Coordinates of N, CA, C and O in Angstrom, one line a residue:
M51 N 0.8 -1.2 0.0 CA 0.0 0.0 0.0 C 0.9 1.2 0.0 O 1.8 1.3 0.7
N52 N 0.5 2.2 -0.8 CA 1.2 3.5 -0.9 C 0.7 4.4 0.3 O -0.5 4.7 0.3
I53 N 1.6 4.8 1.1 CA 1.3 5.6 2.3 C 1.3 7.1 1.9 O 2.4 7.6 1.5
P54 N 0.2 7.8 1.9 CA 0.3 9.3 1.6 C 1.2 10.0 2.6 O 1.2 9.7 3.8
Q55 N 2.0 10.9 2.0 CA 2.9 11.7 2.9 C 2.6 13.2 2.7 O 2.2 13.6 1.7
V56 N 3.0 13.9 3.8 CA 2.9 15.4 3.7 C 4.2 15.9 4.4 O 4.7 15.3 5.4
S57 N 4.9 16.9 3.8 CA 6.1 17.4 4.3 C 5.8 18.4 5.4 O 4.8 19.1 5.4
V58 N 6.8 18.5 6.3 CA 6.7 19.5 7.4 C 6.4 20.9 6.9 O 5.6 21.6 7.4
S59 N 7.1 21.2 5.8 CA 7.0 22.6 5.2 C 5.6 22.9 4.7 O 5.2 24.0 4.5
D60 N 4.8 21.8 4.4 CA 3.4 22.0 3.9 C 2.4 22.0 5.0 O 1.2 22.1 4.7
V61 N 2.8 22.0 6.3 CA 1.9 21.9 7.4 C 2.1 23.2 8.2 O 3.2 23.6 8.6
A62 N 1.0 23.9 8.4 CA 1.0 25.2 9.2 C 1.5 24.9 10.6 O 1.3 23.8 11.2
D63 N 2.2 25.9 11.2 CA 2.8 25.7 12.6 C 1.7 25.3 13.6 O 2.0 24.5 14.5
H64 N 0.5 25.8 13.5 CA -0.5 25.5 14.5 C -1.7 24.6 13.9 O -2.8 24.6 14.3
A65 N -1.3 23.8 12.8 CA -2.3 23.0 12.2 C -2.7 21.9 13.2 O -2.0 21.5 14.1
V66 N -3.9 21.3 13.0 CA -4.4 20.2 13.8 C -3.7 18.9 13.2 O -3.8 18.6 12.0
L67 N -2.9 18.3 14.1 CA -2.2 17.0 13.7 C -2.7 15.9 14.7 O -3.2 16.2 15.8
L68 N -2.6 14.7 14.3 CA -2.8 13.6 15.2 C -1.5 13.0 15.6 O -0.7 12.6 14.7
D69 N -1.1 13.0 16.9 CA 0.1 12.5 17.4 C -0.1 11.1 18.0 O -0.9 11.0 19.0
V70 N 0.5 10.1 17.5 CA 0.3 8.7 17.9 C 1.4 8.2 18.8 O 1.5 7.0 19.1
R71 N 2.3 9.1 19.3 CA 3.3 8.7 20.2 C 2.8 8.3 21.6 O 1.6 8.6 21.9
E72 N 3.7 7.8 22.4 CA 3.3 7.4 23.8 C 3.2 8.7 24.7 O 3.8 9.7 24.3
Q73 N 2.7 8.5 25.9 CA 2.4 9.7 26.8 C 3.7 10.4 27.1 O 3.8 11.6 27.1
D74 N 4.8 9.7 27.4 CA 6.1 10.3 27.8 C 6.6 11.1 26.7 O 7.2 12.2 26.9
E75 N 6.5 10.6 25.5 CA 7.0 11.4 24.3 C 6.1 12.7 24.1 O 6.7 13.7 23.8
W76 N 4.8 12.5 24.2 CA 3.9 13.7 24.1 C 4.3 14.7 25.2 O 4.4 15.9 24.9
D77 N 4.5 14.3 26.4 CA 4.8 15.2 27.5 C 6.0 16.0 27.3 O 6.2 17.2 27.7
A78 N 7.0 15.4 26.6 CA 8.3 16.0 26.4 C 8.2 17.2 25.4 O 8.9 18.1 25.4
G79 N 7.3 17.0 24.4 CA 7.1 18.1 23.4 C 6.3 17.6 22.2 O 6.4 16.5 21.7
H80 N 5.3 18.5 21.8 CA 4.4 18.2 20.7 C 4.0 19.4 20.0 O 4.2 20.5 20.5
A81 N 3.5 19.2 18.8 CA 3.0 20.4 18.0 C 1.8 21.0 18.8 O 1.0 20.3 19.4
P82 N 1.8 22.4 18.8 CA 0.8 23.1 19.6 C -0.7 22.7 19.2 O -1.5 22.7 20.1
G83 N -0.9 22.4 18.0 CA -2.3 22.1 17.6 C -2.6 20.6 17.5 O -3.6 20.2 16.9
A84 N -1.7 19.8 18.1 CA -1.9 18.3 17.9 C -2.9 17.8 18.9 O -3.2 18.3 20.0
V85 N -3.5 16.6 18.5 CA -4.4 15.8 19.3 C -3.6 14.5 19.6 O -3.1 13.9 18.7
H86 N -3.6 14.1 20.9 CA -2.8 13.0 21.3 C -3.7 11.7 21.4 O -4.6 11.7 22.3
I87 N -3.5 10.7 20.6 CA -4.1 9.4 20.8 C -3.0 8.4 20.5 O -2.6 8.2 19.3
P88 N -2.4 7.7 21.5 CA -1.4 6.7 21.2 C -1.8 5.7 20.2 O -3.0 5.3 20.2
L89 N -0.9 5.2 19.4 CA -1.2 4.2 18.4 C -2.1 3.1 18.9 O -3.1 2.7 18.2
G90 N -1.7 2.5 20.0 CA -2.4 1.3 20.5 C -3.9 1.6 20.9 O -4.7 0.8 21.0
D91 N -4.2 2.9 21.2 CA -5.5 3.3 21.6 C -6.4 3.8 20.4 O -7.6 4.0 20.6
L92 N -5.8 3.9 19.3 CA -6.5 4.5 18.1 C -7.8 3.8 17.8 O -8.8 4.4 17.6
P93 N -7.8 2.4 17.7 CA -9.1 1.8 17.3 C -10.3 2.1 18.2 O -11.4 2.2 17.8
S94 N -10.0 2.2 19.5 CA -11.1 2.5 20.5 C -11.4 4.0 20.6 O -12.3 4.3 21.3
R95 N -10.6 4.8 20.0 CA -10.8 6.3 20.2 C -11.0 7.0 18.9 O -10.8 8.2 18.8
L96 N -11.5 6.3 17.9 CA -11.7 7.0 16.6 C -12.7 8.2 16.7 O -12.5 9.1 16.0
H97 N -13.6 8.1 17.6 CA -14.5 9.2 17.8 C -13.8 10.5 18.3 O -14.4 11.6 18.2
E98 N -12.6 10.4 18.7 CA -11.8 11.6 19.1 C -11.0 12.2 18.0 O -10.3 13.2 18.3
L99 N -11.0 11.6 16.9 CA -10.2 12.2 15.8 C -10.7 13.6 15.5 O -11.9 13.8 15.4
P100 N -9.8 14.5 15.3 CA -10.2 15.9 15.0 C -10.9 16.0 13.6 O -10.5 15.3 12.7
D101 N -11.9 16.9 13.5 CA -12.5 17.2 12.3 C -11.7 18.3 11.6 O -11.6 19.4 12.2
T102 N -11.1 18.0 10.5 CA -10.3 19.0 9.8 C -11.0 19.7 8.7 O -10.3 20.3 7.8
D103 N -12.3 19.7 8.7 CA -13.1 20.4 7.7 C -12.6 20.1 6.2 O -12.3 21.0 5.5
A104 N -12.6 18.8 5.9 CA -12.3 18.3 4.6 C -10.9 18.4 4.2 O -10.5 18.0 3.1
A105 N -10.0 18.9 5.1 CA -8.6 18.9 4.8 C -8.0 17.5 5.2 O -8.5 16.9 6.1
T106 N -6.9 17.1 4.6 CA -6.2 15.9 5.0 C -5.6 16.0 6.4 O -5.0 17.1 6.7
L107 N -5.8 15.1 7.3 CA -5.3 15.1 8.6 C -3.9 14.5 8.6 O -3.7 13.4 8.2
A108 N -2.9 15.3 9.0 CA -1.5 14.8 9.1 C -1.4 14.1 10.4 O -1.9 14.5 11.5
I109 N -0.7 12.9 10.3 CA -0.4 12.1 11.5 C 1.1 12.0 11.7 O 1.8 11.8 10.8
T110 N 1.4 12.1 13.0 CA 2.9 12.1 13.3 C 3.2 11.2 14.5 O 2.3 10.8 15.3
C111 N 4.5 10.8 14.5 CA 5.0 10.1 15.7 C 6.5 10.6 15.8 O 6.7 11.8 15.4
R112 N 7.4 9.9 16.3 CA 8.7 10.4 16.5 C 9.5 10.6 15.1 O 10.0 11.6 14.8
G113 N 9.5 9.5 14.4 CA 10.2 9.5 13.1 C 9.4 9.0 11.9 O 9.9 9.2 10.8
G114 N 8.2 8.5 12.0 CA 7.4 8.2 10.9 C 6.9 6.7 10.8 O 6.0 6.4 10.0
G115 N 7.5 5.8 11.6 CA 7.1 4.4 11.6 C 5.7 4.1 12.1 O 4.9 3.5 11.4
R116 N 5.4 4.6 13.3 CA 4.1 4.3 13.9 C 3.0 5.1 13.2 O 1.9 4.6 12.9
S117 N 3.3 6.3 12.8 CA 2.3 7.1 12.1 C 2.0 6.5 10.7 O 0.9 6.6 10.2
S118 N 3.0 5.9 10.1 CA 2.8 5.2 8.8 C 1.7 4.1 9.0 O 0.8 3.9 8.2
R119 N 1.9 3.3 10.1 CA 0.9 2.2 10.4 C -0.5 2.8 10.6 O -1.5 2.3 10.2
A120 N -0.5 3.9 11.4 CA -1.8 4.6 11.6 C -2.4 5.1 10.3 O -3.7 4.9 10.2
V121 N -1.7 5.7 9.5 CA -2.2 6.1 8.2 C -2.7 5.0 7.4 O -3.8 5.1 6.8
A122 N -2.0 3.9 7.3 CA -2.4 2.7 6.5 C -3.8 2.2 7.1 O -4.7 2.0 6.3
W123 N -3.9 2.1 8.4 CA -5.1 1.6 9.0 C -6.3 2.6 8.8 O -7.4 2.2 8.5
L124 N -6.0 3.8 9.1 CA -7.1 4.8 9.0 C -7.6 5.0 7.6 O -8.8 5.2 7.3
S125 N -6.7 4.9 6.6 CA -7.1 5.0 5.2 C -8.0 3.8 4.9 O -9.0 4.1 4.2
Q126 N -7.7 2.7 5.4 CA -8.6 1.5 5.2 C -10.0 1.7 5.8 O -11.0 1.2 5.3
Q127 N -10.1 2.6 6.8 CA -11.3 2.9 7.5 C -12.1 4.1 6.8 O -13.1 4.5 7.2
G128 N -11.4 4.6 5.7 CA -12.1 5.7 5.0 C -11.7 7.1 5.4 O -12.3 8.1 4.9
F129 N -10.7 7.2 6.2 CA -10.3 8.6 6.6 C -9.3 9.2 5.6 O -8.5 8.5 5.0
D130 N -9.3 10.5 5.5 CA -8.4 11.2 4.6 C -7.2 11.7 5.5 O -7.3 12.7 6.2
V131 N -6.2 10.9 5.5 CA -5.0 11.1 6.3 C -3.7 11.0 5.5 O -3.7 10.4 4.4
A132 N -2.6 11.6 6.1 CA -1.3 11.5 5.5 C -0.3 11.5 6.6 O -0.4 12.1 7.6
N133 N 0.8 10.8 6.3 CA 1.9 10.7 7.3 C 2.8 11.9 7.2 O 3.2 12.4 6.1
L134 N 3.1 12.5 8.4 CA 4.0 13.7 8.4 C 5.4 13.1 8.2 O 6.0 12.4 9.1
D135 N 6.0 13.4 7.0 CA 7.3 12.9 6.7 C 8.4 13.3 7.6 O 8.6 14.5 7.9
G136 N 9.0 12.3 8.3 CA 10.1 12.6 9.2 C 9.6 12.8 10.7 O 10.4 12.9 11.6
G137 N 8.3 12.8 10.9 CA 7.7 12.9 12.2 C 8.1 14.1 13.0 O 8.5 15.2 12.4
M138 N 8.0 14.0 14.3 CA 8.3 15.1 15.2 C 9.8 15.5 15.1 O 10.1 16.7 15.4
K139 N 10.7 14.6 14.8 CA 12.1 14.9 14.6 C 12.2 16.0 13.5 O 13.0 16.9 13.7
A140 N 11.6 15.7 12.4 CA 11.6 16.7 11.3 C 10.9 18.0 11.6 O 11.4 19.1 11.3
W141 N 9.8 17.9 12.4 CA 9.1 19.1 12.8 C 10.0 20.0 13.7 O 10.1 21.2 13.4
H142 N 10.7 19.4 14.6 CA 11.6 20.1 15.5 C 12.8 20.7 14.7 O 13.2 21.8 14.9
A143 N 13.3 19.8 13.9 CA 14.5 20.3 13.1 C 14.2 21.5 12.2 O 15.0 22.3 11.9
A144 N 12.9 21.6 11.7 CA 12.5 22.7 10.9 C 12.2 23.9 11.7 O 11.8 25.0 11.1
G145 N 12.4 23.9 13.0 CA 12.1 25.1 13.8 C 10.7 25.3 14.1 O 10.3 26.4 14.5
K146 N 9.8 24.3 13.9 CA 8.4 24.5 14.2 C 8.2 24.6 15.7 O 9.0 24.1 16.5
P147 N 7.1 25.2 16.1 CA 6.9 25.4 17.6 C 6.6 24.1 18.3 O 6.0 23.1 17.7
L148 N 7.0 24.0 19.5 CA 6.7 22.8 20.4 C 6.0 23.3 21.7 O 6.4 24.3 22.2
A149 N 5.0 22.6 22.1 CA 4.4 22.8 23.4 C 4.8 21.6 24.2 O 5.0 20.5 23.7
A150 N 4.8 21.8 25.6 CA 5.2 20.7 26.4 C 4.8 21.0 27.9 O 4.4 22.1 28.2
D151 N 4.8 19.9 28.6 CA 4.4 20.0 30.0 C 5.6 20.4 30.9 O 5.6 20.5 32.1
S152 N 6.8 20.5 30.2 CA 8.0 20.9 30.9 C 8.5 22.3 30.4 O 8.0 22.8 29.4
A153 N 9.5 22.8 31.1 CA 10.0 24.2 30.7 C 10.8 24.1 29.5 O 10.9 25.1 28.8
N154 N 11.4 22.9 29.2 CA 12.2 22.8 28.0 C 11.7 21.8 27.1 O 12.1 20.6 27.1
P155 N 10.8 22.1 26.1 CA 10.3 21.1 25.2 C 11.4 20.5 24.3 O 12.4 21.1 24.0
S156 N 11.2 19.2 24.1 CA 12.1 18.5 23.2 C 11.3 17.4 22.5 O 10.2 17.2 22.8
V157 N 12.0 16.7 21.7 CA 11.3 15.6 21.0 C 11.9 14.3 21.4 O 13.1 14.0 21.4
K158 N 11.1 13.4 22.0 CA 11.5 12.1 22.4 C 11.1 11.0 21.4 O 10.1 11.1 20.8

């Protein structure tokens, strides 16, 4: 299956993203407009997916592996989704904003 991709440069700084990383990774630093649903919880929390008003929903993890699996599965369920190429590591490297529960956001 071909996994749809979107580059960090094509996503607005405060766009709504779906972050499928684990809680400790989320707590360390995440995109300000992201919604957090860990990959393992996704099937039971589909009702929490953000409504992006007909725009493709970008999905991210640390580097792209877990989000690729989420995109493949969600696409099969009929959702319009794309993998954020390079994940949060690429987001951070591009100088995009990070929100965190700590004073020094980072990407885990």
